[in-house]
Coordinates of C-alpha atoms in Angstrom, one line a residue:
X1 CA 182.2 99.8 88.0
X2 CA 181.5 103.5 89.2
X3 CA 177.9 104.0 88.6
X4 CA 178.1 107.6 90.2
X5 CA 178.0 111.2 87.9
X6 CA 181.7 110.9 88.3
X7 CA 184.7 110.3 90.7
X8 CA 184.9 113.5 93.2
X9 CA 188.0 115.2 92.8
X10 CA 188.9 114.6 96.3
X11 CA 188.5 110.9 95.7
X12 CA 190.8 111.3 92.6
X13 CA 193.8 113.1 94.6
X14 CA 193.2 110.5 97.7
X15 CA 194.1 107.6 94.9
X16 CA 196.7 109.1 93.3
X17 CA 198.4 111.1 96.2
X18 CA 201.6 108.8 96.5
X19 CA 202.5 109.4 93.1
X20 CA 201.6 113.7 94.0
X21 CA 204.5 113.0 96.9
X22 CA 207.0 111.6 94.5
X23 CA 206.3 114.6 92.1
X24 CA 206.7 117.6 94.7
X25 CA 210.3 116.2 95.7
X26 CA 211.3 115.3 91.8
X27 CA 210.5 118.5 91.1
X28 CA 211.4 120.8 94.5
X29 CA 215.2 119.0 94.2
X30 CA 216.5 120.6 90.4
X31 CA 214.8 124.4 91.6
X32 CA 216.5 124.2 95.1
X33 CA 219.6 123.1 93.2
X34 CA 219.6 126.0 90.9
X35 CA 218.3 128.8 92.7
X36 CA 220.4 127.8 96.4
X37 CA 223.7 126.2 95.1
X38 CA 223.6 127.7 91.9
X39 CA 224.1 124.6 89.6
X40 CA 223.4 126.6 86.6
X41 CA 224.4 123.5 84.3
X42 CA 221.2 121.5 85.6
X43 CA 219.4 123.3 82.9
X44 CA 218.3 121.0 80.0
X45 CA 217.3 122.6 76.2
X46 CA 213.2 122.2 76.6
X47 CA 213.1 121.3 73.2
X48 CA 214.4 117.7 74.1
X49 CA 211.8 117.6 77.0
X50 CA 209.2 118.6 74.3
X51 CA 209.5 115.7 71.8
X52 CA 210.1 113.4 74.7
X53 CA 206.6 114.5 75.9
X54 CA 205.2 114.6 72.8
X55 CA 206.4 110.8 72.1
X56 CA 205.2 109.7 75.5
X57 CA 201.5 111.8 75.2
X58 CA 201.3 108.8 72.2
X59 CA 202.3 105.9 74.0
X60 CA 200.1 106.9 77.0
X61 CA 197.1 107.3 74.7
X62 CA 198.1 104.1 72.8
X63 CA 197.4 102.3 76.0
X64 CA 194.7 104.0 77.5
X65 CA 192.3 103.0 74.5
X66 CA 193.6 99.3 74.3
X67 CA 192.8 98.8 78.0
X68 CA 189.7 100.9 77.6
X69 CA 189.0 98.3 74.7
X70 CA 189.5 95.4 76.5
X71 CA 186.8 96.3 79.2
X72 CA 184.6 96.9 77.0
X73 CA 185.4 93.6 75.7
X74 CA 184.7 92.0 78.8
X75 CA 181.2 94.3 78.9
X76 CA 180.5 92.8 75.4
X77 CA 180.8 89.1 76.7
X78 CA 179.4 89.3 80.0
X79 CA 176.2 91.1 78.1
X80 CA 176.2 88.0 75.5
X81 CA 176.3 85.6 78.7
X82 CA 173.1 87.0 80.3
X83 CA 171.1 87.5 76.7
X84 CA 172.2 83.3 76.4
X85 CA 171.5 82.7 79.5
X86 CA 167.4 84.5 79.6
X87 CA 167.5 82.5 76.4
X88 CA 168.8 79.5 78.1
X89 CA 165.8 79.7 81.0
X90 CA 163.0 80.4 78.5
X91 CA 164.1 77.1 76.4
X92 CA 164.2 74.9 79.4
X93 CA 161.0 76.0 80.6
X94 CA 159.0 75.9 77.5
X95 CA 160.7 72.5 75.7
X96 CA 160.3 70.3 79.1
X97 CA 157.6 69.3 81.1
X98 CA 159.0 67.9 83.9
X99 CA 159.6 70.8 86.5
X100 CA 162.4 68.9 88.5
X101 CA 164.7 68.6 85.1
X102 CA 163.8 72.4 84.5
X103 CA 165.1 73.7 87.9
X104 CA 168.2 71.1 87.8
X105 CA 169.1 72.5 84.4
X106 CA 168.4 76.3 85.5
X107 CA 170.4 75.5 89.3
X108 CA 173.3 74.1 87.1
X109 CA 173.7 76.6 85.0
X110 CA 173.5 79.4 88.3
X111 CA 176.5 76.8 89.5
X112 CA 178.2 77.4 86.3
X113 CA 177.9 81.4 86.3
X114 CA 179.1 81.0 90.0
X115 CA 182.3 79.0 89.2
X116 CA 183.0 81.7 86.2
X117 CA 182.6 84.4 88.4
X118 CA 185.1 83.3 91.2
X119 CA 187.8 82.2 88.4
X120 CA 187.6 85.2 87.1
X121 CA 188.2 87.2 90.3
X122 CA 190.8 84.9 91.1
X123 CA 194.4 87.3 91.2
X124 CA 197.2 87.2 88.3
X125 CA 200.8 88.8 89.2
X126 CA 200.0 91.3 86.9
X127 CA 196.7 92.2 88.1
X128 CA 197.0 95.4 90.2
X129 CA 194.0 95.1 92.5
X130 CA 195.7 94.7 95.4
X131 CA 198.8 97.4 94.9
X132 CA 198.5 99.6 97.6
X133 CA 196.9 102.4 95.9
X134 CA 194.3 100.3 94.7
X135 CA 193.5 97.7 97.6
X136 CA 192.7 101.1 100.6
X137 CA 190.2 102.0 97.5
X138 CA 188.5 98.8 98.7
X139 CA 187.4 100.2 101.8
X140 CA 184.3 101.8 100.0
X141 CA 183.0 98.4 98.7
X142 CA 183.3 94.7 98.8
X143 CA 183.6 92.0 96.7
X144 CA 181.6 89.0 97.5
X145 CA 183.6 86.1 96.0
X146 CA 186.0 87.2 98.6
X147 CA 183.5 87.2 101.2
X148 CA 181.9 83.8 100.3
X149 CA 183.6 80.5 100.1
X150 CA 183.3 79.3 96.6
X151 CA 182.1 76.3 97.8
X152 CA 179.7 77.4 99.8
X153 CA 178.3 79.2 97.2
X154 CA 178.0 76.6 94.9
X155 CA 176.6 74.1 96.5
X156 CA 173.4 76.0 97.0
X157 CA 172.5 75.3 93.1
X158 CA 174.3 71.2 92.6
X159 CA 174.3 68.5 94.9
X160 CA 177.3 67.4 97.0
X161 CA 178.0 63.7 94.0
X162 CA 178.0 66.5 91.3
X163 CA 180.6 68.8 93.7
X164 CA 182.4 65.9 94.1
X165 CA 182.8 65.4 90.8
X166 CA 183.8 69.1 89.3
X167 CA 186.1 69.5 92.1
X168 CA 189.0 67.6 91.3
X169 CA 189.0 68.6 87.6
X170 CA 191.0 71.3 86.3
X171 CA 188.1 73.6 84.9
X172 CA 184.5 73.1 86.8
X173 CA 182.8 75.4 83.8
X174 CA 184.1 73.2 81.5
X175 CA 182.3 69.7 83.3
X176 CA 179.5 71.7 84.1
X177 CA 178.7 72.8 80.8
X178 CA 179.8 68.9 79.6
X179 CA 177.0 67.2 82.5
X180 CA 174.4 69.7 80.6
X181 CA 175.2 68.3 77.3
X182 CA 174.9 64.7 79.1
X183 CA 171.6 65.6 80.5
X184 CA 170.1 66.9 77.1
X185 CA 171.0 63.9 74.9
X186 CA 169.7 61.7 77.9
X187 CA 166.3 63.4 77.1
X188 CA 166.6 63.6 73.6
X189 CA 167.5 59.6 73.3
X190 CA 164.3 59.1 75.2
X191 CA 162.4 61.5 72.8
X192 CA 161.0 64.0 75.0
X193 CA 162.3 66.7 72.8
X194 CA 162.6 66.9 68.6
X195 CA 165.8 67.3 66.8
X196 CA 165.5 71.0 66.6
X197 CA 165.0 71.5 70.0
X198 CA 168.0 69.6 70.8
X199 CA 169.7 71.2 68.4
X200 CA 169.0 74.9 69.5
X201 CA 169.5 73.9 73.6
X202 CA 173.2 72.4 72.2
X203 CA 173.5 75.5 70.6
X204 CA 172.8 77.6 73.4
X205 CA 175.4 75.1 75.2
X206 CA 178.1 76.0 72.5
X207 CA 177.4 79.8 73.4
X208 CA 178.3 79.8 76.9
X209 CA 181.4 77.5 75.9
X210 CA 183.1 80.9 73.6
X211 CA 181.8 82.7 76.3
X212 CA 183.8 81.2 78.8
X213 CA 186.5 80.7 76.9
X214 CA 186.6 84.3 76.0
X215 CA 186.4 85.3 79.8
X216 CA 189.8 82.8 80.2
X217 CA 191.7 84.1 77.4
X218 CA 191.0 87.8 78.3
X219 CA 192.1 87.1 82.1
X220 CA 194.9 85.2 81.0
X221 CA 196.5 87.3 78.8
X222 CA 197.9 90.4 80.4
X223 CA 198.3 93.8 78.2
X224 CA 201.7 93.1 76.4
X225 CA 204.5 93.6 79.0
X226 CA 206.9 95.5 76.0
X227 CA 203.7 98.1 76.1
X228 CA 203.2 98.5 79.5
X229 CA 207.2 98.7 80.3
X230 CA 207.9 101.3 77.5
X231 CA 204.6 103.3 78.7
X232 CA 206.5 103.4 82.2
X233 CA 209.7 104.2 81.2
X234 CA 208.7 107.2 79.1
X235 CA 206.3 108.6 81.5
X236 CA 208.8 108.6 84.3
X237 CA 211.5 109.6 82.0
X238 CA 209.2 112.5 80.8
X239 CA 208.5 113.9 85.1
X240 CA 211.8 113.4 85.7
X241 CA 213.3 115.8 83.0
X242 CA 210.6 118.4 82.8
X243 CA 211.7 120.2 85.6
X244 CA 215.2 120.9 84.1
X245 CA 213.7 121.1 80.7
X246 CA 211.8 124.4 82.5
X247 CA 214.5 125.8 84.8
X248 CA 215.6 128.9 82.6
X249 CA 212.3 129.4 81.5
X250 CA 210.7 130.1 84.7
X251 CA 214.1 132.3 85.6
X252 CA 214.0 134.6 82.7
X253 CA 210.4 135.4 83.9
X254 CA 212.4 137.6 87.0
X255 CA 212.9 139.8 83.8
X256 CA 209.1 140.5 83.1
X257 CA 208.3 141.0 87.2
X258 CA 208.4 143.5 90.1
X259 CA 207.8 143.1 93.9
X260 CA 207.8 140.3 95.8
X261 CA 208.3 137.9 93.6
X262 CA 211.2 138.9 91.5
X263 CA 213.6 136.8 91.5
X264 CA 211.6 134.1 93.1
X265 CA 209.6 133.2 89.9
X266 CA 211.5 129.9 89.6
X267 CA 209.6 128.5 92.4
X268 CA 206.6 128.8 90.7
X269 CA 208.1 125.8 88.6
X270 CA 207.3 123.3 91.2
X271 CA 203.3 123.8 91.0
X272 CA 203.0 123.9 87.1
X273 CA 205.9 121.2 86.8
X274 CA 203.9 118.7 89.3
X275 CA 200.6 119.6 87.3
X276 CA 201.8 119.2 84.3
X277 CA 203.2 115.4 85.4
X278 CA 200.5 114.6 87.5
X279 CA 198.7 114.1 84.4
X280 CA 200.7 112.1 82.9
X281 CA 201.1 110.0 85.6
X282 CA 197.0 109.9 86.5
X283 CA 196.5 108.9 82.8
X284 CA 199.2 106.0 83.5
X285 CA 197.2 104.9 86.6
X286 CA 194.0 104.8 84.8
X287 CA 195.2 102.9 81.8
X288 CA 196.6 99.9 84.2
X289 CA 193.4 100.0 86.2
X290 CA 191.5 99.3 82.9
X291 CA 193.6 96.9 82.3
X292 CA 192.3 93.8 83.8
X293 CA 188.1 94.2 84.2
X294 CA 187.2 90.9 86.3
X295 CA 189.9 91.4 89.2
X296 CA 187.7 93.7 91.1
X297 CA 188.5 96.8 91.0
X298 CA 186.7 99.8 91.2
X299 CA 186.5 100.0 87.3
X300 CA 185.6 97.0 86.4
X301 CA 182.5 95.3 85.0
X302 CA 180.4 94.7 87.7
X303 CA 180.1 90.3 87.3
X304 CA 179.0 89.5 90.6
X305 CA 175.5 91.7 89.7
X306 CA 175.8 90.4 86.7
X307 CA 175.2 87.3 87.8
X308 CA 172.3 88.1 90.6
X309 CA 170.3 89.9 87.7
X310 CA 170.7 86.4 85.9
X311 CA 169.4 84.6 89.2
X312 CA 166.9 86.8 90.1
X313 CA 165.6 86.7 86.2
X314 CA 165.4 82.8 86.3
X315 CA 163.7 82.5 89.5
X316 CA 161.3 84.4 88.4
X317 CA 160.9 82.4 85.4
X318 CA 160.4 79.1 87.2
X319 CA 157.9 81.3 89.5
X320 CA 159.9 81.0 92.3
X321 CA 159.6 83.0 95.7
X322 CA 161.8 84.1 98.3
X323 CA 164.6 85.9 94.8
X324 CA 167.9 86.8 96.4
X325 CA 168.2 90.7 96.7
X326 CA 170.1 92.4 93.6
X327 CA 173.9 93.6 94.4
X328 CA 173.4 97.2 94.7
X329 CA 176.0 99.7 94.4
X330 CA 178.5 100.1 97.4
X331 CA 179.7 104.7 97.4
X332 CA 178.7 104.4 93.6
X333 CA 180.7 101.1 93.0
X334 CA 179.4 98.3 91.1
X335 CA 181.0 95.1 91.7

């Protein structure tokens, strides 16, 4: 997540400069047609371009807030995980006396946040983190689930017999959240805690279950494919014709114009024409970034801190010393 005032315009151009390329030769070829060979038939009625643009500024907008909507989906669930999981801590702490149980409930559930956090920066097909335009972006940060082997990482809250155990499963959440519901009506059988207790720590329980489950359904369900192709087509449909849609208007300006550039004006096509389509296109490359907001991309909501802050909150709770450092922000990005 960009934490900065904004992205610098230099910045901007840098990611979207491939694209720019494409634009100055779609756009240089119809003028150096027209005004070198003379293909005066190139010209297409701008009226046709028009509506086409008009259709496609929808379609592009349609996107960009359903994408924009499903990050701030995934803001709205990873802010529910950390207000369950303060709650989560504080409950623990205050309902047991036994210290040990307290810290193996608290290290579990840091194991559990560490095993949602690398599935969900684990890479779909349709993710775009790694397309080229995307990936050199990643020189200004780093993301540490790639840096850190998972196990590594999460065998500093469990020990090795609980490891073992997750390991082979299909979804270690899933188990881990299941051995704290094993641990709790241990306790409970035995009495240490009252009914209501237990009921408001299975509770808790239940809350990182949606939670989780939210996370997986919103990682595994890509924006609709018939969206994002149509979105495509039309934009590129849209730069490609705009240039002929604007042929004979930039020539009749030679009409209006003395000097030096009479009968040149047509050139001036290429600058407003790649312009006007590089914001199409940007717009495009925005939506799909905000597509998918756990792969790790520059835009997206920043879990791994997410999950420090929760750490670091925690520790502190069980009066712990020697609290991990927060994840701070890499050129302005959050990860």
């Amino acid at each position: 997540m960009h934490v900065g005032k904004s992205y610098k315009l230099v910045d901007f151009l840098f990611w979207t400069r491939r694209r720019i390329y494409t634009l100055i030769i779609l756009d240089t070829l119809p003028v150096a047609l027209y005004q070198w060979l003379e293909i005066k038939w190139l010209v297409v009625p701008w009226v046709v371009v028009a509506l086409l643009g008009t259709a496609t500024a929808f379609i592009v907008g349609f996107k960009n807030t359903q994408t924009y909507n499903r990050t701030g989906e995934g803001h709205d669930i990873w802010t529910n995980i950390s207000n369950l999981s303060i709650t989560w801590g504080m409950l623990c702490r205050d309902y047991f006396k036994d210290e040990d149980f307290v810290r193996l409930l608290v290290y579990r559930h840091f194991a559990w946040l560490t095993v949602l956090r690398y599935q969900m920066r684990q890479g779909r097909v349709w993710e775009v983190a790694d397309a080229r335009y995307n990936a050199e972006y990643q020189r200004y940060y780093t993301i540490p689930e790639r840096e850190h082997a998972f196990k590594d990482e999460i065998l500093k809250y469990i020990p090795p017999e609980e490891w073992a155990h997750i390991s082979v499963t299909r979804n270690p959440g899933t188990q881990l959240l299941a051995l704290q519901s094993k641990a709790l009506k241990a306790v409970y059988e035995k009495q240490e805690v009252v009914v209501a207790q237990y009921a408001e720590l299975q509770r808790t329980i239940n809350g990182f279950i949606v939670q989780q489950g939210l996370c997986e359904s919103l990682k595994n369900t890509p924006y609709p494919r018939q969206y994002s192709i149509v979105n495509t087509i039309f934009v590129s449909m849209f730069c490609f014709l705009l240039p002929y849609g604007l042929l004979q208007e930039f020539d009749q300006l030679n009409a209006v114009v003395t000097g030096l550039m009479k009968g040149h004006m047509i050139w001036l096509l290429i600058p407003f024409c790649v312009i006007i389509s590089w914001m199409y296109t940007s717009l495009e490359q925005v939506g799909e970034s905000t597509e998918y907001p756990f792969e790790g991309s520059a835009n997206d909501v920043p879990i791994s801190q997410i999950c420090r802050a929760i750490e670091i909150d925690l520790r502190e709770m069980l009066a712990e010393s020697g609290l991990p450092a927060p994840v701070m922000p890499q050129n302005d990005i959050l990860v």
